Short mmCIF file of C-alpha atoms in Angstrom, two decimals:
data_model
loop_
_atom_site.label_atom_id
_atom_site.label_comp_id
_atom_site.label_asym_id
_atom_site.label_seq_id
_atom_site.Cartn_x
_atom_site.Cartn_y
_atom_site.Cartn_z
CA MET E 1 59.08 252.67 -40.87
CA ASN E 2 58.18 249.30 -40.82
CA LYS E 3 59.24 246.96 -43.36
CA ARG E 4 57.05 245.88 -46.70
CA ALA E 5 55.73 243.23 -45.93
CA GLU E 6 55.81 240.92 -49.65
CA HIS E 7 53.15 238.52 -50.34
CA ALA E 8 52.79 235.95 -53.80
CA VAL E 9 49.08 235.28 -55.34
CA SER E 10 50.24 231.70 -56.29
CA GLY E 11 47.20 229.62 -55.90
CA ALA E 12 45.16 232.89 -54.89
CA THR E 13 44.59 234.23 -58.08
CA ASP E 14 41.11 233.51 -59.96
CA GLY E 15 40.28 233.86 -64.30
CA ILE E 16 38.92 237.20 -64.28
CA GLN E 17 41.76 238.69 -61.75
CA ALA E 18 44.15 237.02 -63.60
CA ILE E 19 42.94 238.83 -66.96
CA LEU E 20 42.54 241.95 -65.36
CA THR E 21 46.25 241.68 -63.81
CA ASP E 22 47.51 240.46 -67.69
CA TYR E 23 46.04 243.01 -69.40
CA ALA E 24 47.13 246.08 -67.01
CA CYS E 25 50.59 245.02 -66.42
CA THR E 26 51.19 244.46 -70.42
CA LEU E 27 49.09 247.27 -71.53
CA ALA E 28 51.89 250.44 -73.08
CA PHE E 29 51.29 253.50 -74.96
CA ASP E 30 53.04 252.09 -77.99
CA ARG E 31 50.18 249.74 -77.88
CA LEU E 32 48.10 253.26 -78.44
CA PRO E 33 46.94 253.91 -82.06
CA PRO E 34 46.71 257.86 -82.02
CA GLN E 35 43.27 257.93 -82.19
CA VAL E 36 43.31 256.63 -78.95
CA ALA E 37 46.03 258.84 -77.05
CA HIS E 38 43.70 261.67 -78.74
CA ALA E 39 40.52 260.48 -77.31
CA ALA E 40 42.04 260.52 -73.97
CA LYS E 41 43.49 264.08 -73.94
CA VAL E 42 40.43 264.81 -74.91
CA ARG E 43 38.24 263.13 -72.14
CA ILE E 44 40.68 264.73 -69.17
CA ILE E 45 39.82 268.00 -70.74
CA ASP E 46 36.25 267.47 -71.13
CA THR E 47 36.64 265.65 -67.56
CA LEU E 48 38.30 269.05 -66.11
CA GLY E 49 35.69 270.97 -67.54
CA ALA E 50 32.97 269.39 -65.82
CA LEU E 51 34.85 269.32 -62.87
CA MET E 52 34.67 273.11 -63.00
CA GLY E 53 30.95 273.48 -63.39
CA GLY E 54 30.61 271.03 -60.26
CA TYR E 55 33.55 273.07 -58.06
CA PHE E 56 30.79 275.32 -55.90
CA GLY E 57 28.62 272.37 -55.45
CA GLU E 58 27.49 271.98 -51.84
CA CYS E 59 28.46 268.51 -50.96
CA CYS E 60 32.31 269.04 -53.61
CA GLN E 61 33.10 271.92 -50.94
CA LEU E 62 32.28 269.34 -47.83
CA ALA E 63 34.71 266.83 -50.12
CA ARG E 64 37.25 269.62 -50.16
CA ASN E 65 37.02 270.93 -46.53
CA ILE E 66 37.78 266.62 -45.58
CA ALA E 67 40.62 266.89 -47.92
CA ALA E 68 42.13 269.88 -46.05
CA ARG E 69 42.15 268.08 -42.88
CA THR E 70 44.79 265.97 -43.79
CA PRO E 71 48.00 268.45 -45.92
CA VAL E 72 50.54 267.13 -47.39
CA ALA E 73 53.12 268.78 -48.62
CA ASP E 74 54.20 266.60 -51.43
CA GLY E 75 51.00 265.40 -51.95
CA ALA E 76 48.39 265.10 -54.68
CA THR E 77 46.63 268.59 -55.37
CA VAL E 78 42.95 269.63 -55.19
CA ILE E 79 41.98 270.49 -58.05
CA GLY E 80 41.09 275.11 -58.00
CA THR E 81 42.62 275.29 -54.66
CA ARG E 82 46.48 275.52 -53.70
CA ILE E 83 45.89 272.36 -50.79
CA ARG E 84 48.19 268.79 -51.36
CA THR E 85 46.84 265.95 -49.81
CA THR E 86 46.77 262.22 -49.98
CA PRO E 87 46.13 260.75 -53.52
CA GLU E 88 43.22 259.47 -52.76
CA LEU E 89 41.23 261.93 -50.61
CA ALA E 90 42.01 264.42 -54.08
CA ALA E 91 41.13 261.54 -56.02
CA PHE E 92 37.40 262.42 -53.51
CA ALA E 93 37.32 265.56 -53.43
CA ASN E 94 38.61 266.66 -57.68
CA ALA E 95 35.79 263.25 -58.82
CA THR E 96 32.58 264.62 -56.92
CA ALA E 97 33.14 267.62 -58.29
CA ALA E 98 33.92 266.10 -61.55
CA ARG E 99 30.75 264.30 -61.16
CA TYR E 100 28.69 267.06 -59.10
CA VAL E 101 27.04 268.85 -62.26
CA GLU E 102 26.38 265.81 -64.24
CA MET E 103 28.06 266.94 -67.56
CA ASN E 104 31.13 264.09 -67.90
CA ASP E 105 30.99 261.76 -70.28
CA VAL E 106 28.17 259.04 -70.67
CA TYR E 107 28.64 254.84 -72.27
CA HIS E 108 25.85 253.96 -74.30
CA TRP E 109 26.17 250.42 -75.88
CA PRO E 110 23.49 247.91 -76.66
CA GLY E 111 23.16 245.50 -73.69
CA SER E 112 25.72 247.21 -71.94
CA ARG E 113 25.00 248.90 -68.18
CA GLY E 114 26.55 252.05 -69.26
CA GLY E 115 27.92 254.61 -66.27
CA HIS E 116 30.07 257.84 -67.03
CA PRO E 117 33.65 255.83 -67.35
CA SER E 118 35.31 259.48 -66.34
CA ASP E 119 34.71 258.57 -62.91
CA VAL E 120 38.33 257.24 -63.44
CA LEU E 121 40.16 259.79 -64.84
CA VAL E 122 40.80 262.76 -62.36
CA PRO E 123 41.83 259.62 -59.45
CA ILE E 124 43.87 258.61 -62.07
CA LEU E 125 45.51 262.17 -62.34
CA ALA E 126 45.96 262.64 -58.69
CA VAL E 127 48.10 259.29 -58.49
CA ALA E 128 50.27 260.95 -61.72
CA GLU E 129 50.90 263.92 -59.58
CA GLN E 130 52.22 261.77 -56.52
CA VAL E 131 54.56 259.56 -59.01
CA ASN E 132 55.30 262.04 -61.40
CA ALA E 133 54.16 260.84 -64.14
CA THR E 134 54.67 261.12 -67.88
CA GLY E 135 52.41 262.27 -70.27
CA LYS E 136 52.51 258.59 -72.04
CA GLU E 137 52.13 257.19 -68.76
CA LEU E 138 49.16 259.23 -67.80
CA ILE E 139 47.31 258.96 -71.00
CA THR E 140 48.06 254.96 -71.04
CA ALA E 141 46.59 254.59 -67.63
CA VAL E 142 43.88 256.52 -68.38
CA VAL E 143 42.67 254.25 -71.38
CA LEU E 144 43.38 251.25 -69.26
CA GLY E 145 40.91 252.84 -66.84
CA TYR E 146 38.40 253.50 -69.46
CA GLU E 147 38.47 250.07 -70.66
CA PHE E 148 38.37 248.40 -67.65
CA TYR E 149 34.99 250.20 -67.39
CA LEU E 150 33.41 249.85 -70.39
CA ARG E 151 34.76 246.60 -70.57
CA LEU E 152 32.99 245.56 -67.40
CA SER E 153 29.60 247.41 -68.46
CA ASP E 154 29.04 245.45 -71.66
CA ALA E 155 30.02 241.97 -69.43
CA ILE E 156 28.02 242.44 -66.73
CA GLN E 157 24.05 243.02 -66.61
CA GLU E 158 22.75 242.63 -62.59
CA PRO E 159 21.08 246.22 -61.99
CA GLY E 160 21.21 246.04 -58.34
CA PHE E 161 24.64 247.52 -58.14
CA ASP E 162 25.72 251.15 -59.46
CA CYS E 163 28.00 251.19 -62.26
CA SER E 164 30.56 253.72 -60.20
CA THR E 165 31.63 250.22 -58.60
CA PHE E 166 33.81 249.57 -62.21
CA ALA E 167 34.92 252.98 -61.75
CA VAL E 168 37.09 251.60 -58.02
CA ILE E 169 38.48 248.41 -60.32
CA GLY E 170 39.32 250.46 -63.07
CA THR E 171 41.25 253.10 -60.75
CA ALA E 172 42.77 250.75 -59.11
CA ALA E 173 44.19 248.93 -61.61
CA ALA E 174 45.13 252.46 -63.48
CA SER E 175 46.87 253.75 -59.90
CA ALA E 176 48.49 250.66 -59.56
CA LYS E 177 49.97 250.84 -63.45
CA LEU E 178 51.03 254.59 -62.38
CA MET E 179 52.69 253.41 -59.26
CA LYS E 180 55.06 250.47 -61.38
CA LEU E 181 53.38 247.60 -59.31
CA SER E 182 54.91 244.09 -60.01
CA PRO E 183 51.55 242.19 -60.93
CA GLN E 184 51.69 240.44 -57.49
CA GLN E 185 50.75 243.77 -56.58
CA MET E 186 48.27 245.09 -59.02
CA SER E 187 46.08 241.52 -58.70
CA HIS E 188 46.17 242.40 -54.91
CA ALA E 189 44.91 246.18 -55.58
CA ILE E 190 42.19 244.79 -58.23
CA SER E 191 41.23 242.29 -55.43
CA MET E 192 40.87 244.90 -52.77
CA ALA E 193 39.16 246.83 -55.35
CA ALA E 194 36.41 244.56 -56.31
CA ALA E 195 36.00 242.71 -52.91
CA ALA E 196 35.68 245.86 -50.69
CA ASN E 197 33.12 248.07 -52.74
CA ASN E 198 29.86 247.66 -53.88
CA ILE E 199 28.14 250.60 -54.20
CA LEU E 200 24.43 249.85 -54.53
CA LYS E 201 22.28 251.66 -57.25
CA GLN E 202 20.04 253.09 -54.23
CA VAL E 203 22.70 256.15 -54.52
CA ARG E 204 20.91 256.69 -57.46
CA THR E 205 16.86 255.75 -56.99
CA GLY E 206 14.10 257.17 -55.92
CA HIS E 207 15.35 260.94 -54.22
CA LEU E 208 18.58 261.93 -54.91
CA SER E 209 21.36 262.57 -51.97
CA MET E 210 24.48 264.54 -52.05
CA TRP E 211 25.47 261.03 -52.43
CA LYS E 212 24.66 260.56 -56.29
CA ALA E 213 27.86 262.72 -57.34
CA VAL E 214 29.63 261.44 -54.06
CA ALA E 215 29.42 257.86 -54.64
CA ALA E 216 31.94 258.90 -57.58
CA GLY E 217 34.29 260.50 -55.24
CA GLN E 218 34.04 257.25 -53.03
CA ALA E 219 35.10 255.07 -55.69
CA GLY E 220 37.77 256.96 -57.15
CA ARG E 221 39.18 257.55 -53.12
CA ASN E 222 38.85 253.99 -52.58
CA GLY E 223 40.26 252.69 -55.86
CA VAL E 224 43.58 254.75 -55.40
CA PHE E 225 43.56 253.24 -51.69
CA ALA E 226 43.50 249.53 -53.11
CA ALA E 227 46.76 250.59 -55.36
CA VAL E 228 47.96 252.75 -51.82
CA LEU E 229 47.93 249.28 -50.00
CA ALA E 230 49.33 247.21 -52.39
CA ALA E 231 52.25 248.93 -52.71
CA GLU E 232 52.95 249.12 -49.34
CA GLY E 233 52.50 245.04 -49.48
CA MET E 234 48.71 244.28 -48.08
CA GLU E 235 47.20 241.09 -49.50
CA GLY E 236 43.95 241.46 -50.96
CA PRO E 237 41.54 238.45 -50.67
CA HIS E 238 41.66 235.15 -53.00
CA LEU E 239 39.80 234.36 -55.08
CA PRO E 240 37.88 237.96 -55.06
CA PHE E 241 35.87 236.93 -58.60
CA GLU E 242 35.23 233.33 -58.64
CA GLY E 243 35.38 232.68 -55.20
CA LYS E 244 32.23 230.91 -53.47
CA HIS E 245 31.26 234.28 -51.99
CA GLY E 246 33.33 236.11 -54.05
CA PHE E 247 32.16 238.63 -56.57
CA CYS E 248 30.01 236.36 -59.29
CA ALA E 249 28.40 234.77 -56.76
CA HIS E 250 27.12 237.77 -54.78
CA VAL E 251 27.11 241.22 -57.45
CA SER E 252 27.35 240.46 -61.01
CA GLY E 253 26.45 237.26 -61.25
CA PRO E 254 28.76 235.23 -63.55
CA PHE E 255 30.36 236.91 -66.72
CA LYS E 256 32.65 236.51 -69.13
CA LEU E 257 34.95 239.40 -69.91
CA ALA E 258 35.26 240.15 -74.51
CA PRO E 259 39.39 240.79 -75.40
CA MET E 260 40.44 244.30 -74.00
CA GLY E 261 42.16 246.57 -76.82
CA GLY E 262 45.05 246.17 -78.33
CA LYS E 263 46.19 243.49 -81.06
CA GLY E 264 43.67 243.91 -83.61
CA VAL E 265 41.00 244.85 -81.14
CA SER E 266 39.58 248.01 -80.74
CA PHE E 267 39.91 249.83 -78.06
CA LYS E 268 37.10 251.38 -76.24
#
C-alpha cells in the first residue's frame, strides 16, 4: 500500500474552519451534562425507529442494493440486513432509510434555517461500528454532529441551499472525531465537507422525487468519506469558508457562529 500523505494546514485555515476544528478536537464526554448524554441516547433510539419505518421505501431498497455491491467483511452494517460494507456506503443506505418517512426529529428555532439534525446520526453510527468506538465516544460524536448542524442552522440565513448541507459538515467532524484524527486531519475533513458538498434546495422544491430522502443519505455518505480521505492524508481546499470563492462567498453569505456547547454554554 502507498504511504499515507502528511500535510500541514499552517496558513491555509480560515477563522470558521479553525473554530470548528478546535471545538471538534477538544469536546470530550466528561464535558457533557447528564441530560445532554441522555438526549443523545433518545435521539439515537428515535432515529432508528424512523429508519425501521422507512426501511421498505423504494429508494431505500435501491440504496441497500448499491451498498451490497461492495461487501467488506469487517465493514459497517447496513441496518436490517447482514450486509457489511464501507462506512460511507452504510451511511448512505442507513441515512436514506432514516429520512424516508420524514419522522426523524425536526429543528424549529426562531430565525434558524431549521432542518433534520438527526440526518447526522446513522452515518456517525456506521463509523462508530467500523472503529469499535465506545459508547461514550459515540455519544460525544453525536453531540458534536448536532452542535455543528444546529449552530450552522442558526447562523446562516441564505435560503438557496438545502439544510442537509449542514449534515455533511457535522458528519465529517463527528466521523473524524471517532477515527481519532489529528487536528490537521480534522481541519482537512471539515474543509472537504464544506467545499465539495453544497446541496441545492431544489431537492425539496416542487415535485418531490426519490432524491428528497436520498439527499440525507448522500450528505451522510459524503461526510463520512471526507473523514476517510483525511485519515489517508488527503488535503482539503485552503480557506474553505472565507476564501475568495469559498462557502461564505458563494453558498451561505457571511456568517458568525455563536459559541458552542460547554464552558457554561448550553448544548443545542
